[in-house]
PDB file of C-alpha atoms in Angstrom:
ATOM      1  CA  UNK A 198       0.000   0.000   0.000  1.00  0.00           C
ATOM      2  CA  UNK A 199       1.536   3.324  -1.084  1.00  0.00           C
ATOM      3  CA  UNK A 200       2.045   6.288   1.147  1.00  0.00           C
ATOM      4  CA  UNK A 201      -0.321   8.335  -0.982  1.00  0.00           C
ATOM      5  CA  UNK A 202      -2.939   5.568  -1.112  1.00  0.00           C
ATOM      6  CA  UNK A 203      -5.763   4.910   1.322  1.00  0.00           C
ATOM      7  CA  UNK A 204      -4.678   4.854   4.956  1.00  0.00           C
ATOM      8  CA  UNK A 205      -4.764   1.513   6.797  1.00  0.00           C
ATOM      9  CA  UNK A 206      -7.344   1.185   9.540  1.00  0.00           C
ATOM     10  CA  UNK A 207      -6.523   1.863  13.163  1.00  0.00           C
ATOM     11  CA  UNK A 208      -7.281  -1.683  14.286  1.00  0.00           C
ATOM     12  CA  UNK A 209      -9.143  -1.749  17.561  1.00  0.00           C
ATOM     13  CA  UNK A 210      -8.532   1.966  18.038  1.00  0.00           C
ATOM     14  CA  UNK A 211      -5.077   1.085  19.398  1.00  0.00           C
ATOM     15  CA  UNK A 212      -3.364   4.226  18.086  1.00  0.00           C
ATOM     16  CA  UNK A 213      -6.141   6.371  19.558  1.00  0.00           C
ATOM     17  CA  UNK A 214      -5.727   4.580  22.901  1.00  0.00           C
ATOM     18  CA  UNK A 215      -1.977   5.184  22.769  1.00  0.00           C
ATOM     19  CA  UNK A 216      -2.406   8.926  22.351  1.00  0.00           C
ATOM     20  CA  UNK A 217      -5.045   9.054  25.072  1.00  0.00           C
ATOM     21  CA  UNK A 218      -2.625   7.331  27.453  1.00  0.00           C
ATOM     22  CA  UNK A 219       0.239   9.573  26.342  1.00  0.00           C
ATOM     23  CA  UNK A 220      -1.864  12.579  27.314  1.00  0.00           C
ATOM     24  CA  UNK A 221      -2.725  11.080  30.691  1.00  0.00           C
ATOM     25  CA  UNK A 222       0.844   9.895  31.266  1.00  0.00           C
ATOM     26  CA  UNK A 223       2.396  13.280  30.501  1.00  0.00           C
ATOM     27  CA  UNK A 224       0.497  15.003  33.295  1.00  0.00           C
ATOM     28  CA  UNK A 225       0.254  12.030  35.678  1.00  0.00           C
ATOM     29  CA  UNK A 226       3.507  12.803  37.573  1.00  0.00           C
ATOM     30  CA  UNK A 227       2.595  16.450  38.139  1.00  0.00           C
ATOM     31  CA  UNK A 228      -0.891  15.488  39.280  1.00  0.00           C
ATOM     32  CA  UNK A 229       0.630  12.776  41.465  1.00  0.00           C
ATOM     33  CA  UNK A 230       2.703  15.344  43.347  1.00  0.00           C
ATOM     34  CA  UNK A 231      -0.079  17.830  43.963  1.00  0.00           C
ATOM     35  CA  UNK A 232      -2.632  15.131  44.838  1.00  0.00           C
ATOM     36  CA  UNK A 233      -0.270  13.554  47.390  1.00  0.00           C
ATOM     37  CA  UNK A 234       0.268  16.907  49.059  1.00  0.00           C
ATOM     38  CA  UNK A 235      -1.342  15.530  52.243  1.00  0.00           C
ATOM     39  CA  UNK A 236       1.632  13.183  52.584  1.00  0.00           C
ATOM     40  CA  UNK A 237       4.206  15.897  51.911  1.00  0.00           C
ATOM     41  CA  UNK A 238       2.478  18.270  54.337  1.00  0.00           C
ATOM     42  CA  UNK A 239       2.587  15.501  56.952  1.00  0.00           C
ATOM     43  CA  UNK A 240       6.360  15.199  56.463  1.00  0.00           C
ATOM     44  CA  UNK A 241       6.908  18.988  56.385  1.00  0.00           C
ATOM     45  CA  UNK A 242       3.993  20.578  58.305  1.00  0.00           C
ATOM     46  CA  UNK A 243       5.334  24.116  57.893  1.00  0.00           C
ATOM     47  CA  UNK A 244       6.503  23.635  54.336  1.00  0.00           C
ATOM     48  CA  UNK A 245       3.374  24.700  52.384  1.00  0.00           C
ATOM     49  CA  UNK A 246       4.403  22.104  49.831  1.00  0.00           C
ATOM     50  CA  UNK A 247       1.395  22.555  47.540  1.00  0.00           C
ATOM     51  CA  UNK A 248       2.403  26.155  46.809  1.00  0.00           C
ATOM     52  CA  UNK A 249       6.079  25.320  46.416  1.00  0.00           C
ATOM     53  CA  UNK A 250       5.386  22.533  43.929  1.00  0.00           C
ATOM     54  CA  UNK A 251       3.524  25.003  41.704  1.00  0.00           C
ATOM     55  CA  UNK A 252       6.215  27.672  42.024  1.00  0.00           C
ATOM     56  CA  UNK A 253       8.938  25.184  41.073  1.00  0.00           C
ATOM     57  CA  UNK A 254       7.205  23.137  38.380  1.00  0.00           C
ATOM     58  CA  UNK A 255       5.301  25.666  36.280  1.00  0.00           C
ATOM     59  CA  UNK A 256       8.073  28.191  35.431  1.00  0.00           C
ATOM     60  CA  UNK A 257      10.530  25.395  34.602  1.00  0.00           C
ATOM     61  CA  UNK A 258       8.020  23.594  32.397  1.00  0.00           C
ATOM     62  CA  UNK A 259       6.947  26.770  30.581  1.00  0.00           C
ATOM     63  CA  UNK A 260      10.549  27.865  29.968  1.00  0.00           C
ATOM     64  CA  UNK A 261      11.483  24.445  28.572  1.00  0.00           C
ATOM     65  CA  UNK A 262       8.332  24.400  26.448  1.00  0.00           C
ATOM     66  CA  UNK A 263       9.169  27.846  25.053  1.00  0.00           C
ATOM     67  CA  UNK A 264      12.693  26.721  24.161  1.00  0.00           C
ATOM     68  CA  UNK A 265      11.323  23.633  22.400  1.00  0.00           C
ATOM     69  CA  UNK A 266       8.831  25.716  20.433  1.00  0.00           C
ATOM     70  CA  UNK A 267      11.589  28.058  19.245  1.00  0.00           C
ATOM     71  CA  UNK A 268      14.253  25.425  18.513  1.00  0.00           C
ATOM     72  CA  UNK A 269      12.028  22.491  17.628  1.00  0.00           C
ATOM     73  CA  UNK A 270      13.795  19.620  15.855  1.00  0.00           C
ATOM     74  CA  UNK A 271      11.645  16.751  14.612  1.00  0.00           C
ATOM     75  CA  UNK A 272      14.654  14.437  14.498  1.00  0.00           C
ATOM     76  CA  UNK A 273      14.899  14.510  18.286  1.00  0.00           C
ATOM     77  CA  UNK A 274      11.173  13.904  18.912  1.00  0.00           C
ATOM     78  CA  UNK A 275      11.426  10.178  19.647  1.00  0.00           C
ATOM     79  CA  UNK A 276      14.414  10.705  21.942  1.00  0.00           C
ATOM     80  CA  UNK A 277      12.613  13.461  23.847  1.00  0.00           C
ATOM     81  CA  UNK A 278       9.544  11.305  24.414  1.00  0.00           C
ATOM     82  CA  UNK A 279      11.776   8.442  25.568  1.00  0.00           C
ATOM     83  CA  UNK A 280      13.609  10.814  27.918  1.00  0.00           C
ATOM     84  CA  UNK A 281      10.307  12.128  29.249  1.00  0.00           C
ATOM     85  CA  UNK A 282       8.554   8.871  30.061  1.00  0.00           C
ATOM     86  CA  UNK A 283      11.705   7.098  31.282  1.00  0.00           C
ATOM     87  CA  UNK A 284      12.475   9.990  33.653  1.00  0.00           C
ATOM     88  CA  UNK A 285       8.863  10.043  34.831  1.00  0.00           C
ATOM     89  CA  UNK A 286       9.029   6.308  35.527  1.00  0.00           C
ATOM     90  CA  UNK A 287      12.229   6.597  37.564  1.00  0.00           C
ATOM     91  CA  UNK A 288      11.069   9.589  39.622  1.00  0.00           C
ATOM     92  CA  UNK A 289       7.688   8.039  40.405  1.00  0.00           C
ATOM     93  CA  UNK A 290       9.463   4.819  41.398  1.00  0.00           C
ATOM     94  CA  UNK A 291      11.780   6.766  43.723  1.00  0.00           C
ATOM     95  CA  UNK A 292       8.785   8.488  45.290  1.00  0.00           C
ATOM     96  CA  UNK A 293       7.328   5.008  45.877  1.00  0.00           C
ATOM     97  CA  UNK A 294      10.218   4.075  48.183  1.00  0.00           C
ATOM     98  CA  UNK A 295      10.515   5.098  51.870  1.00  0.00           C
ATOM     99  CA  UNK A 296      13.335   7.429  50.751  1.00  0.00           C
ATOM    100  CA  UNK A 297      11.343  10.645  51.141  1.00  0.00           C
ATOM    101  CA  UNK A 298      10.144   9.682  54.600  1.00  0.00           C
ATOM    102  CA  UNK A 299      13.700   8.792  55.658  1.00  0.00           C
ATOM    103  CA  UNK A 300      15.087  12.074  54.321  1.00  0.00           C
ATOM    104  CA  UNK A 301      12.469  14.098  56.213  1.00  0.00           C
ATOM    105  CA  UNK A 302      13.333  12.495  59.564  1.00  0.00           C
ATOM    106  CA  UNK A 303      16.489  14.565  59.847  1.00  0.00           C
ATOM    107  CA  UNK A 304      14.346  17.517  60.861  1.00  0.00           C
ATOM    108  CA  UNK A 305      16.014  19.874  58.397  1.00  0.00           C
ATOM    109  CA  UNK A 306      13.829  22.022  56.172  1.00  0.00           C
ATOM    110  CA  UNK A 307      16.421  21.498  53.442  1.00  0.00           C
ATOM    111  CA  UNK A 308      15.196  17.920  53.036  1.00  0.00           C
ATOM    112  CA  UNK A 309      12.049  19.200  51.323  1.00  0.00           C
ATOM    113  CA  UNK A 310      14.207  20.160  48.349  1.00  0.00           C
ATOM    114  CA  UNK A 311      14.355  16.485  47.382  1.00  0.00           C
ATOM    115  CA  UNK A 312      10.699  16.302  46.234  1.00  0.00           C
ATOM    116  CA  UNK A 313      10.858  19.915  45.049  1.00  0.00           C
ATOM    117  CA  UNK A 314      13.886  19.097  42.916  1.00  0.00           C
ATOM    118  CA  UNK A 315      12.055  16.061  41.552  1.00  0.00           C
ATOM    119  CA  UNK A 316       9.110  18.252  40.561  1.00  0.00           C
ATOM    120  CA  UNK A 317      11.513  20.611  38.758  1.00  0.00           C
ATOM    121  CA  UNK A 318      12.942  17.687  36.772  1.00  0.00           C
ATOM    122  CA  UNK A 319       9.397  16.645  35.892  1.00  0.00           C
ATOM    123  CA  UNK A 320       8.775  20.164  34.609  1.00  0.00           C
ATOM    124  CA  UNK A 321      11.826  19.963  32.339  1.00  0.00           C
ATOM    125  CA  UNK A 322      10.965  16.593  30.800  1.00  0.00           C
ATOM    126  CA  UNK A 323       7.315  17.609  30.417  1.00  0.00           C
ATOM    127  CA  UNK A 324       8.451  20.581  28.359  1.00  0.00           C
ATOM    128  CA  UNK A 325      10.701  18.292  26.312  1.00  0.00           C
ATOM    129  CA  UNK A 326       8.212  15.509  25.614  1.00  0.00           C
ATOM    130  CA  UNK A 327       4.897  17.305  25.185  1.00  0.00           C
ATOM    131  CA  UNK A 328       5.722  19.198  21.945  1.00  0.00           C
ATOM    132  CA  UNK A 329       7.093  15.969  20.465  1.00  0.00           C
ATOM    133  CA  UNK A 330       3.890  14.026  21.127  1.00  0.00           C
ATOM    134  CA  UNK A 331       1.739  16.910  19.917  1.00  0.00           C
ATOM    135  CA  UNK A 332       3.790  16.898  16.719  1.00  0.00           C
ATOM    136  CA  UNK A 333       3.200  13.175  16.257  1.00  0.00           C
ATOM    137  CA  UNK A 334      -0.524  13.574  16.861  1.00  0.00           C
ATOM    138  CA  UNK A 335      -0.470  16.342  14.260  1.00  0.00           C
ATOM    139  CA  UNK A 336       0.468  13.803  11.574  1.00  0.00           C
ATOM    140  CA  UNK A 337      -2.800  11.978  12.152  1.00  0.00           C
ATOM    141  CA  UNK A 338      -6.467  12.846  11.617  1.00  0.00           C
ATOM    142  CA  UNK A 339      -7.826  15.464  13.998  1.00  0.00           C
ATOM    143  CA  UNK A 340      -9.576  12.941  16.237  1.00  0.00           C
ATOM    144  CA  UNK A 341      -6.183  11.685  17.478  1.00  0.00           C
ATOM    145  CA  UNK A 342      -5.192  15.122  18.684  1.00  0.00           C
ATOM    146  CA  UNK A 343      -8.552  15.214  20.441  1.00  0.00           C
ATOM    147  CA  UNK A 344      -7.729  11.855  22.024  1.00  0.00           C
ATOM    148  CA  UNK A 345      -4.412  13.203  23.290  1.00  0.00           C
ATOM    149  CA  UNK A 346      -6.070  16.312  24.732  1.00  0.00           C
ATOM    150  CA  UNK A 347      -8.785  14.149  26.287  1.00  0.00           C
ATOM    151  CA  UNK A 348      -6.006  12.193  27.978  1.00  0.00           C
ATOM    152  CA  UNK A 349      -4.390  15.331  29.398  1.00  0.00           C
ATOM    153  CA  UNK A 350      -7.789  16.534  30.624  1.00  0.00           C
ATOM    154  CA  UNK A 351      -8.467  13.149  32.235  1.00  0.00           C
ATOM    155  CA  UNK A 352      -5.099  12.895  33.999  1.00  0.00           C
ATOM    156  CA  UNK A 353      -6.221  14.803  37.079  1.00  0.00           C
ATOM    157  CA  UNK A 354      -9.354  12.706  37.481  1.00  0.00           C
ATOM    158  CA  UNK A 355      -7.486   9.425  36.991  1.00  0.00           C
ATOM    159  CA  UNK A 356      -4.800  10.335  39.523  1.00  0.00           C
ATOM    160  CA  UNK A 357      -7.343  11.661  42.041  1.00  0.00           C
ATOM    161  CA  UNK A 358      -9.342   8.424  41.871  1.00  0.00           C
ATOM    162  CA  UNK A 359      -6.105   6.496  42.255  1.00  0.00           C
ATOM    163  CA  UNK A 360      -5.229   8.514  45.348  1.00  0.00           C
ATOM    164  CA  UNK A 361      -8.651   7.952  46.890  1.00  0.00           C
ATOM    165  CA  UNK A 362      -8.493   4.205  46.211  1.00  0.00           C
ATOM    166  CA  UNK A 363      -5.038   3.797  47.751  1.00  0.00           C
ATOM    167  CA  UNK A 364      -5.936   5.824  50.856  1.00  0.00           C
ATOM    168  CA  UNK A 365      -9.117   3.825  51.402  1.00  0.00           C
ATOM    169  CA  UNK A 366      -7.119   0.603  51.058  1.00  0.00           C
ATOM    170  CA  UNK A 367      -4.754   1.415  53.943  1.00  0.00           C
ATOM    171  CA  UNK A 368      -6.898   3.511  56.266  1.00  0.00           C
ATOM    172  CA  UNK A 369      -5.893   6.404  58.518  1.00  0.00           C
ATOM    173  CA  UNK A 370      -2.731   6.984  60.538  1.00  0.00           C
ATOM    174  CA  UNK A 371       0.905   7.681  59.621  1.00  0.00           C
ATOM    175  CA  UNK A 372       1.634   4.102  58.506  1.00  0.00           C
ATOM    176  CA  UNK A 373      -1.502   3.980  56.395  1.00  0.00           C
ATOM    177  CA  UNK A 374      -0.636   7.332  54.823  1.00  0.00           C
ATOM    178  CA  UNK A 375       2.895   6.226  53.965  1.00  0.00           C
ATOM    179  CA  UNK A 376       1.858   2.799  52.637  1.00  0.00           C
ATOM    180  CA  UNK A 377      -0.932   4.264  50.531  1.00  0.00           C
ATOM    181  CA  UNK A 378       1.492   6.832  49.098  1.00  0.00           C
ATOM    182  CA  UNK A 379       4.017   4.124  48.223  1.00  0.00           C
ATOM    183  CA  UNK A 380       1.335   2.158  46.357  1.00  0.00           C
ATOM    184  CA  UNK A 381       0.045   5.354  44.757  1.00  0.00           C
ATOM    185  CA  UNK A 382       3.408   6.372  43.309  1.00  0.00           C
ATOM    186  CA  UNK A 383       4.092   2.762  42.290  1.00  0.00           C
ATOM    187  CA  UNK A 384       0.931   2.739  40.180  1.00  0.00           C
ATOM    188  CA  UNK A 385       1.791   6.156  38.724  1.00  0.00           C
ATOM    189  CA  UNK A 386       5.226   4.801  37.815  1.00  0.00           C
ATOM    190  CA  UNK A 387       3.532   1.829  36.151  1.00  0.00           C
ATOM    191  CA  UNK A 388       1.392   4.152  34.028  1.00  0.00           C
ATOM    192  CA  UNK A 389       4.471   6.072  32.862  1.00  0.00           C
ATOM    193  CA  UNK A 390       6.305   2.820  32.101  1.00  0.00           C
ATOM    194  CA  UNK A 391       3.316   1.629  30.067  1.00  0.00           C
ATOM    195  CA  UNK A 392       3.409   4.866  28.046  1.00  0.00           C
ATOM    196  CA  UNK A 393       7.132   4.366  27.459  1.00  0.00           C
ATOM    197  CA  UNK A 394       6.573   0.837  26.112  1.00  0.00           C
ATOM    198  CA  UNK A 395       3.623   1.905  23.978  1.00  0.00           C
ATOM    199  CA  UNK A 396       5.589   4.721  22.374  1.00  0.00           C
ATOM    200  CA  UNK A 397       8.817   2.782  21.965  1.00  0.00           C
ATOM    201  CA  UNK A 398       7.488  -0.640  20.944  1.00  0.00           C
ATOM    202  CA  UNK A 399       3.788  -0.666  20.078  1.00  0.00           C
ATOM    203  CA  UNK A 400       3.146   2.612  18.215  1.00  0.00           C
ATOM    204  CA  UNK A 401       5.973   2.288  15.622  1.00  0.00           C
ATOM    205  CA  UNK A 402       4.578  -1.100  14.551  1.00  0.00           C
ATOM    206  CA  UNK A 403       1.120   0.237  13.746  1.00  0.00           C
ATOM    207  CA  UNK A 404       0.663   0.527   9.979  1.00  0.00           C
ATOM    208  CA  UNK A 405      -1.900   3.290  10.492  1.00  0.00           C
ATOM    209  CA  UNK A 406       0.599   5.469  12.353  1.00  0.00           C
ATOM    210  CA  UNK A 407       3.482   4.632  10.018  1.00  0.00           C
ATOM    211  CA  UNK A 408       1.390   5.566   6.968  1.00  0.00           C
ATOM    212  CA  UNK A 409       0.740   9.117   8.206  1.00  0.00           C
ATOM    213  CA  UNK A 410       4.219   9.581   9.682  1.00  0.00           C
ATOM    214  CA  UNK A 411       5.973   8.498   6.487  1.00  0.00           C
ATOM    215  CA  UNK A 412       3.665  10.608   4.352  1.00  0.00           C
ATOM    216  CA  UNK A 413       4.483  13.649   6.472  1.00  0.00           C
ATOM    217  CA  UNK A 414       8.220  12.936   6.259  1.00  0.00           C
ATOM    218  CA  UNK A 415       8.012  12.847   2.453  1.00  0.00           C
ATOM    219  CA  UNK A 416       6.695  16.397   2.283  1.00  0.00           C
TER     220      UNK A 416
END
């Protein structure tokens, strides 16, 4: 089938599902931090962590996004998405360990810069990966961009429901809060890892996606 011929079908809506999950996965780490603010406020009661996360994450993400929009290079798109989701996976996995709780026990306010630094890194890789995925969705029919945006819009709801479910599972108290947070970040890490595999392994094999990507590259 030629590149200028009829497009193959998106079998089972798999490509659409991929872009929906990419949208959710891109914002899942940020939503994970701000939704778990009860845990961070427990570790640093005077830290006002919810405000600090926003102050750290948003300017870094917007600056990186601006740089990518000015010096966008399509050849680096796949690498930037890989960097984004792999970094997300690692950071969420680190948050799922007792590391943060152990760091906070020293009593120093400087220890809060560990999660704040992690949120800054998330802002950087978000700014790197998001334009690349938007560019890939732009190759496809408009409905796939809508699927990606639907995923980003759904990220907050998905993560909030995940937080509620994990807290209900472990109950109240410090141990329950810590255990629920560990499970919560573990699941968030799993979502990011799934997005990484989908983008690296599954999406490139889809004839539907390859048809539109190759046609765009020929222009």
